[in-house]
Amino acid sequence: DARVTQTPRDKVTEMGQEVTMRCQPILGHNTVFWYRQTMMQGLELLAYFRNRAPLDDSGMPKDRFSAEMPDATLATLKIQPSEPRDSAVYFCASRGGRTYEQFFGPGTRLTVL
Amino acid sequence: RKEVEQDPGPFNVPEGATVAFNCTYSNSASQSFFWYRQDCRKEPKLLMSVYSSGNEDGRFTAQLNRASQYISLLIRDSKLSDSATYLCVPLSGGYNKLIFGAGTRLAVHP
């Protein structure tokens, strides 16, 4: 049963610390998305990659967030320095082939104190 | 106007009831649509894809009205396990992004 995996599942950190979240897309999927979900804003697209190249990161605060895909099996989202307003659930999703359906990982629940 | 608008609910219905959610979208170029369900503290999961005028899968029926730019989801014979938030998701004109609505909460009670 192919699934998107994300680590860590939960992260509690203090303001100013660096946070790195990791995602392993479904094997063979060539497009990876990062979303953030809060009660107030719902699900927001932060960035996405196709064939490891960033296509759109307009939803991401540029000064503190960065997203990379060092290889086809790993995507990372980094926040440096973290702030309390970054507290949210961060989801990774992947898509493959000729379909448009995206499949989500379980998310990383981030709390910045 | 928001790209996707859904009634947030909650819809409180008894088991066995039929319930329908509507969703309106603003981008007339959207060609494909999806319904995702999201349980509390879980990730969104794909429920149904709609590439033409509609789709049916068991107790779930989605219908698309392109002229009025709305899509509906009908759930028949509601089960307790149907309790979740249902997200309406049109595919953007760029064919890369899914635009998520805020969701409609459904609570099915005994």
Coordinates of C-alpha atoms in Angstrom, one line a residue, chain A residues 2 5 14 20 24 26-27 36 38 45 60 68 70 90 100:
Chain A
A2 CA 1.9 3.0 -1.3
T5 CA 5.4 9.5 4.7
E14 CA 10.9 27.3 20.8
T20 CA 13.1 20.8 9.3
Q24 CA 8.9 10.8 1.2
I26 CA 4.9 7.8 -3.2
L27 CA 7.5 5.9 -5.3
R36 CA 0.0 24.3 5.7
T38 CA -4.6 26.1 10.4
L45 CA -0.4 25.7 -0.7
M60 CA 5.7 30.5 1.1
E68 CA 14.0 21.6 -1.5
P70 CA 17.5 16.8 -2.9
Y90 CA 2.2 20.9 7.5
Y100 CA -4.4 15.1 -11.0

